[in-house]
Coordinates of C-alpha atoms in Angstrom, one line a residue:
Chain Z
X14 CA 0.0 0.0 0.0
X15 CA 2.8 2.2 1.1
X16 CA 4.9 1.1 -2.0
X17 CA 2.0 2.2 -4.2
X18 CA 1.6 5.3 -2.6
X19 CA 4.9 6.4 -3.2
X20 CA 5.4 5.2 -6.5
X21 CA 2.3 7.4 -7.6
X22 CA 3.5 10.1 -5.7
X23 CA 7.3 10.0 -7.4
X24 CA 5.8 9.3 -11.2
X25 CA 4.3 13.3 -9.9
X26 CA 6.9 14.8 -8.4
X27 CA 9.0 13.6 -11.5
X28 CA 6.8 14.9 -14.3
X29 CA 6.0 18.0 -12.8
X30 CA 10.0 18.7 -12.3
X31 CA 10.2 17.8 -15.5
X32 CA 7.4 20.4 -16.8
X33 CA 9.3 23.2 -14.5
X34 CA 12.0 23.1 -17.1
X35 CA 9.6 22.1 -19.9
X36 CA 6.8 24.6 -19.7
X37 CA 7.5 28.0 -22.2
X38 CA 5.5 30.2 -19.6
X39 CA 7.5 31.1 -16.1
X40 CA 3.8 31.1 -14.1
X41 CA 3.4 27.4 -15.0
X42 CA 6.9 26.4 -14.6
X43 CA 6.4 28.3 -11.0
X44 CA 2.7 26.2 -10.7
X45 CA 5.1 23.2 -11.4
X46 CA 7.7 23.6 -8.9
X47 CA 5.2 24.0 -6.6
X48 CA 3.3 20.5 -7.2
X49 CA 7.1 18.8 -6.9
X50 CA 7.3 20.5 -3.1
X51 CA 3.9 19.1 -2.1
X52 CA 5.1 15.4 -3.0
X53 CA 8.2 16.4 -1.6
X54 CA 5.5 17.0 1.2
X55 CA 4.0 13.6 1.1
X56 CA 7.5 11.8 1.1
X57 CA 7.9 13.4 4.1
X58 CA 4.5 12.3 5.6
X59 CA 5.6 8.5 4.6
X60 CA 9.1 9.4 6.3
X61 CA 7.0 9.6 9.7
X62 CA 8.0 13.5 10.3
X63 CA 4.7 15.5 9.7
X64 CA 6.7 18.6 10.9
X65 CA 9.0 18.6 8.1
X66 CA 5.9 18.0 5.9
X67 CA 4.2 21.1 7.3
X68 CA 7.0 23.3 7.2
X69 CA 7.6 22.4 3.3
X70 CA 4.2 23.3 2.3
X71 CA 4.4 26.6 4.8
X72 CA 7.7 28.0 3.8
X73 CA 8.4 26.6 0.3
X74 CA 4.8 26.0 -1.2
X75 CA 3.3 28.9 0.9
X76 CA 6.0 31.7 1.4
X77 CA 9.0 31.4 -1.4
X78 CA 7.0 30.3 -4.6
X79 CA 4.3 32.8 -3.7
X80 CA 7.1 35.4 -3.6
X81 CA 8.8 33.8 -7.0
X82 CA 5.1 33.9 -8.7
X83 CA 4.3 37.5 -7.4
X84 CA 7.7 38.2 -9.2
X85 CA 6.8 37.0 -12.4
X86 CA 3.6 38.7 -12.3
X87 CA 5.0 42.3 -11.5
X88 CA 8.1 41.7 -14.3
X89 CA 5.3 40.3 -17.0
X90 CA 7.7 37.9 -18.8
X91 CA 5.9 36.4 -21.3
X92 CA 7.5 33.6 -23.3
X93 CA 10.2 35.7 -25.2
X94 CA 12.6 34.6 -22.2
X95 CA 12.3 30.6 -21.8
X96 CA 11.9 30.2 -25.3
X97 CA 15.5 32.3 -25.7
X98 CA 17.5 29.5 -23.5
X99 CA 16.5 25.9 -24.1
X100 CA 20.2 24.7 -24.2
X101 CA 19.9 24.3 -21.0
X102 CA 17.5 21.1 -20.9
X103 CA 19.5 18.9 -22.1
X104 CA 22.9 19.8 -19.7
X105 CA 20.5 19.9 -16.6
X106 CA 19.3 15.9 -18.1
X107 CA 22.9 15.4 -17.9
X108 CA 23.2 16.5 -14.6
X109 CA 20.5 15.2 -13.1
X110 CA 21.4 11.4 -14.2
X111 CA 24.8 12.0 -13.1
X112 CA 23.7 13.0 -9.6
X113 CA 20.8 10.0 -10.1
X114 CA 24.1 8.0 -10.2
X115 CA 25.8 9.5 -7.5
X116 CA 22.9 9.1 -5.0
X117 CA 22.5 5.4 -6.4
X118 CA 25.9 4.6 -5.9
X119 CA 25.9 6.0 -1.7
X120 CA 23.0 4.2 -1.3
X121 CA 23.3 0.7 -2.2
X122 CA 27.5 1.5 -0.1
X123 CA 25.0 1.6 2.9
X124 CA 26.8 5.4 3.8
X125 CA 23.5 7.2 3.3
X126 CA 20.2 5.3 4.1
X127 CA 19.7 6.1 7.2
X128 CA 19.1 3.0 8.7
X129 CA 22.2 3.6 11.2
X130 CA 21.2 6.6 12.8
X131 CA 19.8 7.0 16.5
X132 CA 16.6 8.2 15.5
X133 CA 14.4 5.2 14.7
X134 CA 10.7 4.6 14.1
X135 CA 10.4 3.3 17.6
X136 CA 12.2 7.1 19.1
X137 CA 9.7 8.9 16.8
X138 CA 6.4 7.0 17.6
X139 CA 7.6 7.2 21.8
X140 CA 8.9 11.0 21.9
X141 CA 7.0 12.8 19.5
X142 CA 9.0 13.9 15.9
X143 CA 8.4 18.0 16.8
X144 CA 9.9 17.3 20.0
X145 CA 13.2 15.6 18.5
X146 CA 13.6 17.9 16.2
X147 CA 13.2 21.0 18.5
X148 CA 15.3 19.2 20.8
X149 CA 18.4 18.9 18.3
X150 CA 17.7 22.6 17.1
X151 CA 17.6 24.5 20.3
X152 CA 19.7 21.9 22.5
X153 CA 22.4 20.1 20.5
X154 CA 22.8 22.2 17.4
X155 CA 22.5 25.2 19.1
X156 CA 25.2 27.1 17.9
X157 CA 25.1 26.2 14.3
X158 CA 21.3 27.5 14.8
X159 CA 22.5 31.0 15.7
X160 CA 24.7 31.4 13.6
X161 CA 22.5 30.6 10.5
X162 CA 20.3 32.9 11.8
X163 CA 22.5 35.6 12.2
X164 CA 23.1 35.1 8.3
X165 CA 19.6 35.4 7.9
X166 CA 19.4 38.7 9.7
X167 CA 22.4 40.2 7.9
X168 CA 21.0 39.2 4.6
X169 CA 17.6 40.9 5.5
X170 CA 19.6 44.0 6.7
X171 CA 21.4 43.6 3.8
X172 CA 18.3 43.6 1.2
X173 CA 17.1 46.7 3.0
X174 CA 20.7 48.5 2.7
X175 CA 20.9 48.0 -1.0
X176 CA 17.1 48.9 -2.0
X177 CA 16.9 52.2 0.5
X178 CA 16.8 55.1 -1.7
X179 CA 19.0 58.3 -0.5
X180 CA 16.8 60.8 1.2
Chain M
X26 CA -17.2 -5.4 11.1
X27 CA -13.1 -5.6 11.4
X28 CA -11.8 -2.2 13.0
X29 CA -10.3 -0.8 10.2
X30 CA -13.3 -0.9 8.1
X31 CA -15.1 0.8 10.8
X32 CA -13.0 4.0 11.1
X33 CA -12.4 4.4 7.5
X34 CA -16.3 4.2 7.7
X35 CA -16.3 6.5 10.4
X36 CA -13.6 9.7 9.1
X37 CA -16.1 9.0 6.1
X38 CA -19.3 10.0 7.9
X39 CA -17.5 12.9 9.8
X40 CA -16.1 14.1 6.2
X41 CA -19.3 14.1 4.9
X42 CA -21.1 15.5 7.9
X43 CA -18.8 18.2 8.5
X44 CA -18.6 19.1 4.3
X45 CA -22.2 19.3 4.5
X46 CA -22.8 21.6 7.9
X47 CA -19.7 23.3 6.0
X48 CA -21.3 24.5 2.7
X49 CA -25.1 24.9 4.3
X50 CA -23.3 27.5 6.8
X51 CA -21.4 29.2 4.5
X52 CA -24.6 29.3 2.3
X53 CA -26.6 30.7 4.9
X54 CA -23.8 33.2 6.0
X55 CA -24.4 34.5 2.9
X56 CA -28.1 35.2 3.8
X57 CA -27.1 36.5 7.2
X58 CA -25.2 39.0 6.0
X59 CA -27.1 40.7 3.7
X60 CA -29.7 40.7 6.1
X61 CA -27.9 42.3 9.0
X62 CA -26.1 44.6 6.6
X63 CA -29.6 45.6 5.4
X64 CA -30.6 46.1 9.0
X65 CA -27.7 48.3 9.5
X66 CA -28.4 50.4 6.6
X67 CA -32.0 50.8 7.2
X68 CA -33.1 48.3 4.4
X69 CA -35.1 45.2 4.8
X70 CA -32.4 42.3 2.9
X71 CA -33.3 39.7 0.5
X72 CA -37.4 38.6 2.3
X73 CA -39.3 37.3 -1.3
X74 CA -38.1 34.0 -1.5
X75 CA -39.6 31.5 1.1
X76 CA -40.4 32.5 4.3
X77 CA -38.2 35.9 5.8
X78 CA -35.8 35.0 2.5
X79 CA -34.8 31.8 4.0
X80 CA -35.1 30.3 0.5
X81 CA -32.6 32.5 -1.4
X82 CA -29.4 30.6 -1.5
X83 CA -31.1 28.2 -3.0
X84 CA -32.5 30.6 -5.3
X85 CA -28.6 32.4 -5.4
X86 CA -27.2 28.6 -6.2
X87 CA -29.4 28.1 -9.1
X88 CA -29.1 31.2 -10.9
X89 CA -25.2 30.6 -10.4
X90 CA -25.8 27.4 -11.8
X91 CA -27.5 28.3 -15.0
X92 CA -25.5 31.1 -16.0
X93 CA -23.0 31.1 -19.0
X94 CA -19.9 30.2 -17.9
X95 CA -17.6 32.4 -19.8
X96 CA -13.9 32.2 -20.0
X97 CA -12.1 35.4 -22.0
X98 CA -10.4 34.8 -25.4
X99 CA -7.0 36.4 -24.1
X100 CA -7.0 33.9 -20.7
X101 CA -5.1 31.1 -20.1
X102 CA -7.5 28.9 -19.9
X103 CA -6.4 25.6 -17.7
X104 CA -5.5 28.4 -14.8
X105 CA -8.3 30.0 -15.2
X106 CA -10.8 27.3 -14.7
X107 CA -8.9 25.5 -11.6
X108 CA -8.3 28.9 -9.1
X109 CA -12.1 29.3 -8.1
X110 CA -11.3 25.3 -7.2
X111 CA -8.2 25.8 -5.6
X112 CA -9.3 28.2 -3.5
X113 CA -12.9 26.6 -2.2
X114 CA -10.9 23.4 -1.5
X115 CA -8.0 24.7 0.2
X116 CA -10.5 26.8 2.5
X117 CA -12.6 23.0 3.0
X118 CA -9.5 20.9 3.8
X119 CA -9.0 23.6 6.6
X120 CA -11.5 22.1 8.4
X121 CA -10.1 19.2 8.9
X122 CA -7.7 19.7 11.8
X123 CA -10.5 21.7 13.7
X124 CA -12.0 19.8 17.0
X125 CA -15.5 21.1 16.9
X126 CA -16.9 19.3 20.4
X127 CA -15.4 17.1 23.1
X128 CA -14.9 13.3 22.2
X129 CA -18.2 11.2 22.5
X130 CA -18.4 8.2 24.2
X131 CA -20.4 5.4 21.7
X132 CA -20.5 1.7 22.2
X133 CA -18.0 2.1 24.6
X134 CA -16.0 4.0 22.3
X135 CA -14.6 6.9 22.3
X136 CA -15.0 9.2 19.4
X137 CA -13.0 12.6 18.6
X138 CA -15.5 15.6 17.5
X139 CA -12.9 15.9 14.8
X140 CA -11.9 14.5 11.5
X141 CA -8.1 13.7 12.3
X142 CA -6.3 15.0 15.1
X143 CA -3.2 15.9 13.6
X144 CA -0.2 16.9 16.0
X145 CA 0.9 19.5 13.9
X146 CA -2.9 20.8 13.4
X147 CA -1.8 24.4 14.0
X148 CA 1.3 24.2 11.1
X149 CA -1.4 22.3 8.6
X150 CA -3.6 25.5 9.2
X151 CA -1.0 27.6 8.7
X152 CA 0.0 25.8 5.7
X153 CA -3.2 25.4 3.6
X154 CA -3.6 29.5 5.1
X155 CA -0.7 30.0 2.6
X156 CA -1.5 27.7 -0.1
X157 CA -4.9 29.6 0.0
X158 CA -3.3 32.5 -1.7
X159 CA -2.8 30.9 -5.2
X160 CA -6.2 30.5 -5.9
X161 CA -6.6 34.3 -5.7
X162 CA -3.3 35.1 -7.7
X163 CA -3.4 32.6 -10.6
X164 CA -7.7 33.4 -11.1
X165 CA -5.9 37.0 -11.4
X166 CA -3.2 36.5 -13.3
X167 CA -5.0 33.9 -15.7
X168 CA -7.7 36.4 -16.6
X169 CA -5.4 38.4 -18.7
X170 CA -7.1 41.9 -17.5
X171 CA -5.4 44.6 -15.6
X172 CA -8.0 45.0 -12.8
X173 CA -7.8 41.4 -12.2
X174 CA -4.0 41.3 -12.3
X175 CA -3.7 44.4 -10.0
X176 CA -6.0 42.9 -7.5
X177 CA -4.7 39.5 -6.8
X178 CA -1.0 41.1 -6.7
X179 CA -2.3 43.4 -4.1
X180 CA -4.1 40.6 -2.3
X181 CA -0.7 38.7 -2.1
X182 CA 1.5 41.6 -0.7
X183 CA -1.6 41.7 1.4
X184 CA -1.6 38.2 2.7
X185 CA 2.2 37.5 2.9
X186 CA 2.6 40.4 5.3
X187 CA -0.4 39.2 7.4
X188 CA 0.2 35.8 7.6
X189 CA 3.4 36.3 9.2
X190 CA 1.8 38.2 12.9
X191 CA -1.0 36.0 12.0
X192 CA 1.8 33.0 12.6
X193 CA 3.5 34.8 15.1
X194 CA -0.1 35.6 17.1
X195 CA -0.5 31.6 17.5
X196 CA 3.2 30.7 18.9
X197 CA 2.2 32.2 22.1
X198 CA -0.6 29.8 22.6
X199 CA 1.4 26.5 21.3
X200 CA 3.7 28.0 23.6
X201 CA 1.2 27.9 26.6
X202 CA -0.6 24.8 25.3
X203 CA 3.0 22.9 25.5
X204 CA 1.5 21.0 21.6
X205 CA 0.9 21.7 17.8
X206 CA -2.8 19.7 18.1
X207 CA -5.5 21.7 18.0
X208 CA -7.3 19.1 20.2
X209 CA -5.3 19.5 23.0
X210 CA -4.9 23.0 22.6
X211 CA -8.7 23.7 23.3
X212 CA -8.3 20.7 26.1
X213 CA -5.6 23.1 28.0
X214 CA -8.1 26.1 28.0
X215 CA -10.5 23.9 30.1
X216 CA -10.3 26.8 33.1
X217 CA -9.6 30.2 31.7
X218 CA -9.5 30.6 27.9
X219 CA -6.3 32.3 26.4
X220 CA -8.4 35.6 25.7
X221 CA -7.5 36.0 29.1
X222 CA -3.9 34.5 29.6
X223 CA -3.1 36.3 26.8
X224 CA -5.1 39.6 25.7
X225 CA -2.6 40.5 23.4
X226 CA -2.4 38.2 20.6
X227 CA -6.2 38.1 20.5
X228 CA -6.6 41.3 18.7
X229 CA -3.5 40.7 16.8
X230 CA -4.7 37.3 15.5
X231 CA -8.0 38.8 15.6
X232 CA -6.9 41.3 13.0
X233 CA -4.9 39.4 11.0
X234 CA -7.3 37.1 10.5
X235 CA -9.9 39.7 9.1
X236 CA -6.9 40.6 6.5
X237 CA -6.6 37.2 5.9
X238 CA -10.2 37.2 5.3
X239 CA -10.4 40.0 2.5
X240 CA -13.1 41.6 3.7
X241 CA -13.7 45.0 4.5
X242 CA -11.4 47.2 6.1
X243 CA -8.9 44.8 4.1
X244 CA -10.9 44.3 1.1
X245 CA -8.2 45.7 -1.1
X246 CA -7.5 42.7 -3.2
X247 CA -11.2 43.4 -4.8
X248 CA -12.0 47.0 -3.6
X249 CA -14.8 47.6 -5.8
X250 CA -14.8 51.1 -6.4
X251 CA -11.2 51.0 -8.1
X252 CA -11.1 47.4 -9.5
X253 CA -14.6 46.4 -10.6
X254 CA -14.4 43.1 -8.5
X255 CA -10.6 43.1 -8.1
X256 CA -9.1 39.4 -8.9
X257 CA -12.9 37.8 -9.8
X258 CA -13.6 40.7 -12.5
X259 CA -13.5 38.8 -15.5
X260 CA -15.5 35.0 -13.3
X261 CA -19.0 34.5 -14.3
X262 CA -21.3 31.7 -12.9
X263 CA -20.9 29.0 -10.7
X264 CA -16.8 29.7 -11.0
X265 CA -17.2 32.9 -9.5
X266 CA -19.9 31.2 -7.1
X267 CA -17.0 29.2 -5.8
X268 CA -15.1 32.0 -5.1
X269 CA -17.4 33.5 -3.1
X270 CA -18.2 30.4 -1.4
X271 CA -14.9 29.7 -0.5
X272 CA -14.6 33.4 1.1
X273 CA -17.6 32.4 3.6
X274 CA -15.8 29.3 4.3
X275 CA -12.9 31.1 4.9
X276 CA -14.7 33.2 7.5
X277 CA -15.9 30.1 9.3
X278 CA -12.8 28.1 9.4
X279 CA -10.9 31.6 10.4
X280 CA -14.1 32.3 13.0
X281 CA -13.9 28.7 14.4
X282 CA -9.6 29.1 14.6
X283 CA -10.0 32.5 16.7
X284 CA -12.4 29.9 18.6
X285 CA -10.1 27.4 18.8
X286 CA -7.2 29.2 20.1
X287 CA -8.3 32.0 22.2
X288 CA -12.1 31.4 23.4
X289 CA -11.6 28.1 24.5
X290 CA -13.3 26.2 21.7
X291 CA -15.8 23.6 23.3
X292 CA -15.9 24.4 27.0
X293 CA -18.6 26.5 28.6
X294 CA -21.3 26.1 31.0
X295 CA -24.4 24.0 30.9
X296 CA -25.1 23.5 26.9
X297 CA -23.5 20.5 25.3
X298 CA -19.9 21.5 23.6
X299 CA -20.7 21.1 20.0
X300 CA -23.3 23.9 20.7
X301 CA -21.0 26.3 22.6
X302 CA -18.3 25.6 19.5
X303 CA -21.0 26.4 16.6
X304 CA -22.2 30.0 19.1
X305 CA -18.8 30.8 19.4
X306 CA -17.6 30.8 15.6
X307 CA -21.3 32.5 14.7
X308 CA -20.7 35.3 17.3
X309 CA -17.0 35.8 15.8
X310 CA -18.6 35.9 11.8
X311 CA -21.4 38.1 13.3
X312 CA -18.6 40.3 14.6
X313 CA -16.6 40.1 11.1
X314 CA -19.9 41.1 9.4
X315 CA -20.5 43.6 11.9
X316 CA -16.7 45.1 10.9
X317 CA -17.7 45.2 7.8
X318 CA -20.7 47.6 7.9
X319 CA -19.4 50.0 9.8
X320 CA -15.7 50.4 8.7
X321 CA -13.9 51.9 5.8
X322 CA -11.8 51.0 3.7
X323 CA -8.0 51.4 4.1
X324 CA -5.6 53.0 2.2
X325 CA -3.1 50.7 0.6
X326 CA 0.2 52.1 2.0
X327 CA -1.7 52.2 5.5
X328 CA -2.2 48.8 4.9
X329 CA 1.0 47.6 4.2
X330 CA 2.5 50.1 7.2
X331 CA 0.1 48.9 10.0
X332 CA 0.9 45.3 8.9
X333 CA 4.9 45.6 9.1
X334 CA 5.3 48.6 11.3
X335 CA 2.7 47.6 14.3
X336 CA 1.3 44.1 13.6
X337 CA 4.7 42.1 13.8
X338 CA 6.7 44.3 16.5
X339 CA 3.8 43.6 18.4
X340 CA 3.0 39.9 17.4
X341 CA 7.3 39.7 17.7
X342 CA 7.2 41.3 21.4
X343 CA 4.3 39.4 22.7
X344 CA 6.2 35.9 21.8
X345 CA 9.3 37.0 24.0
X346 CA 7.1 38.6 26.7
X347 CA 5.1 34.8 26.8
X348 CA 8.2 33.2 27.0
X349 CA 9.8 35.2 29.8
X350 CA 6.7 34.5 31.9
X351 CA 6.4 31.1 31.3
X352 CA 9.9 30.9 32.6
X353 CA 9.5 32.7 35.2
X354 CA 6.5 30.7 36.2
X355 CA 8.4 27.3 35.8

């Protein structure tokens, strides 16, 4: 059952990454993406950690694209701009199989499934998966927390710096 | 009857009960309130068909139902027929996370007044909150006219910078609450409600939530004196029908998450809960509708100002001032 369910849900997420690069209008490309971060959703579902699954659809369904597709709708592309690079499918196919390979090849080494880690279905289903991962964020991995979001906050400060007109 | 079988059976019957009382409210909001605007501007409201009007949603469905539905020659046309879809069901699967009466005990079962108790309920509203906007900006966009294009790219400015002190309104209470389940959220208000605990975030959730809302004083995204109907201008029929449908069931899903999180959602004195639920999310539309007959419109730069400027320093304040007392307290 679960097999089937992901299998349906990867044939999607696969074709509409495909149609991101495929589609001559940047809204639908946009639309695209967006359909491959809700699967992305789903795997995470399967992957027992709802959190994650909520916080893809929030941030990068809900927050980012929205921002991308209100982009595109102020700048009024059209299709004069995909239609002007398409030289660029066929090196990103490239790319993508090679990284296909890649991912393949640390998989089946056993380096990368997973299945070695401390966190286990047994942890999730006892503890509670928001409570791990708030408990590695803001107790283990503190530091590297801040720090990335001091990066945030100079960016921001940053973005405002650059776009402030002289008064 | 093998378990499973029997709650499948059962999240069917509470989908289909709860998409039914869903779309008769909404329908019926609708009829409320044109009827208490009417009342607040001296007019009588809709009162031909059936008895005191009851009768005209019906009578609103049907027309919407036979009309021509009409798509523009310059609009692109797949888009343009999904967004009135996208954003009635984004509004319905809302509903799903919210715990509308106290678990029932059946056959010496016990049965959850809600359709899944999700523990991170509060992220999937947010979530589907933000999802919500696409409906508005591709039916925009897709239309290929300027009004409908400058309305749904107001409504997103709009709803980005509201959904962020709308987020930041809630963390106090799953910070209080100690859980991301709406269920238990409402269970941890069983004494005092967090209007109380906290009479901060309630006007800023409160407020946020009528921006998310679109409705007047936020109406910009279809302010019809400048945009004709804003992002709907160019929908006929039933696909503007479901746009305006899924703005009623916005209000109730918004009007039962106020509920939820700051009025204590079931509890209350002496009536059963499901009744003190359905009073609390009618008093909170009645107050929305309320709002809307007796307030302007803003400006869009005051808008944008009061969302950034007061909404979020406050929302932003109000999490570290929770958090200080609830430290202080353990």
């Amino acid at each position: 059952m679960q097999a089937i369910l992901f299998y349906l849900t990867a044939v999607v997420a696969i074709l509409s990454a495909f149609f991101v690069m495929k589609c001559r209008n940047p809204i639908n490309s946009a639309l695209n993406l967006v359909t491959t971060f809700l699967c992305l959703a789903v795997f995470y579902v399967m992957l027992e950690s709802p959190f994650m699954a909520a916080v893809q659809i929030m941030v990068y369904a809900g927050a980012i694209m929205v921002l991308i597709i209100f982009v595109i709708m102020l700048l009024n592309l059209g299709l004069t701009v995909k239609t002007r690079y398409t030289h660029g499918l066929a090196a990103g196919g490239i790319l993508s199989v090679m990284v296909l390979f890649v991912a393949n090849y640390f998989t089946r080494a056993g380096e990368a499934t997973g299945t070695g880690g401390s966190v286990t279905s047994e942890l999730i289903a006892s503890y509670g998966h928001t409570e791990l991962i708030g408990r590695a964020m803001f107790v283990d991995f503190l530091l590297p927390f801040e720090i990335a979001s001091i990066l945030l906050l100079v960016a921001i400060v940053g973005a405002v710096v650059l776009s402030k007109r002289k008064v | 009857m093998t378990d499973p079988l029997l709650s499948l059976a059962l999240i069917l019957a509470k989908l289909i009960a709860v998409f039914g009382v869903i779309l008769t409210l909404a329908a019926y909001l609708v009829l409320a309130e044109r009827k208490l605007l009417a009342r607040m501007q001296l007019r009588y409201g809709p009162n031909r068909v059936g008895p005191f009007g009851m009768m005209q949603p019906l009578a609103d469905v049907i027309k919407l139902l036979t009309k021509e539905d009409f798509v523009p020659a310059t609009a692109d046309k797949w888009l343009f027929l999904i967004a009135p879809g996208l954003s009635a069901v984004t509004a319905l699967l809302t509903f799903a996370v919210v715990p509308f009466g106290p678990p029932l005990e059946i056959f010496g079962k016990t049965l959850p007044l809600v359709v899944i108790d999700l523990n991170v309920g509060v992220l999937y509203f947010l979530g589907l909150s933000s999802l919500a906007v696409y409906g508005m900006a591709l039916g925009g966009w897709a239309s290929n006219s300027k009004y409908s294009l400058l309305g749904s790219i107001r409504g997103l400015s709009q709803l980005i910078s509201y959904e962020l002190s709308m987020g930041l309104a809630i963390v106090p209470v799953v910070m209080m609450a100690r859980s991301f389940s709406l269920t238990e959220i409402v269970m941890a208000q069983e004494k005092i409600p967090y209007l109380l605990l906290n009479p901060l975030a309630f006007p800023i959730f409160l407020i946020s939530v009528l921006a998310e809302s679109k409705r007047i004083p936020f109406d910009l995204p279809e302010a019809e004196n400048e945009l004709v109907g804003g992002f709907h201008t160019e929908y006929s029929g039933m696909r503007f029908g479901l746009f305006f449908v899924g703005e009623y069931i916005n209000l109730i899903i918004l009007g039962s998450m106020v509920t939820v999180f700051f009025l204590g959602g079931w509890h209350g004195p002496w009536l059963p809960g499901v009744v003190w639920f359905a009073l609390k999310v009618l008093a909170i539309c009645a107050f929305f509708i309320w709002v809307r007959g007796s307030m302007p419109r803003l400006r869009y730069d005051q808008l944008m100002h009061f969302g950034w400027k007061v909404l979020l320093p406050l929302s932003l304040l109000n999490v570290l001032v929770t958090g200080a007392v609830l430290l202080g307290m353990s």
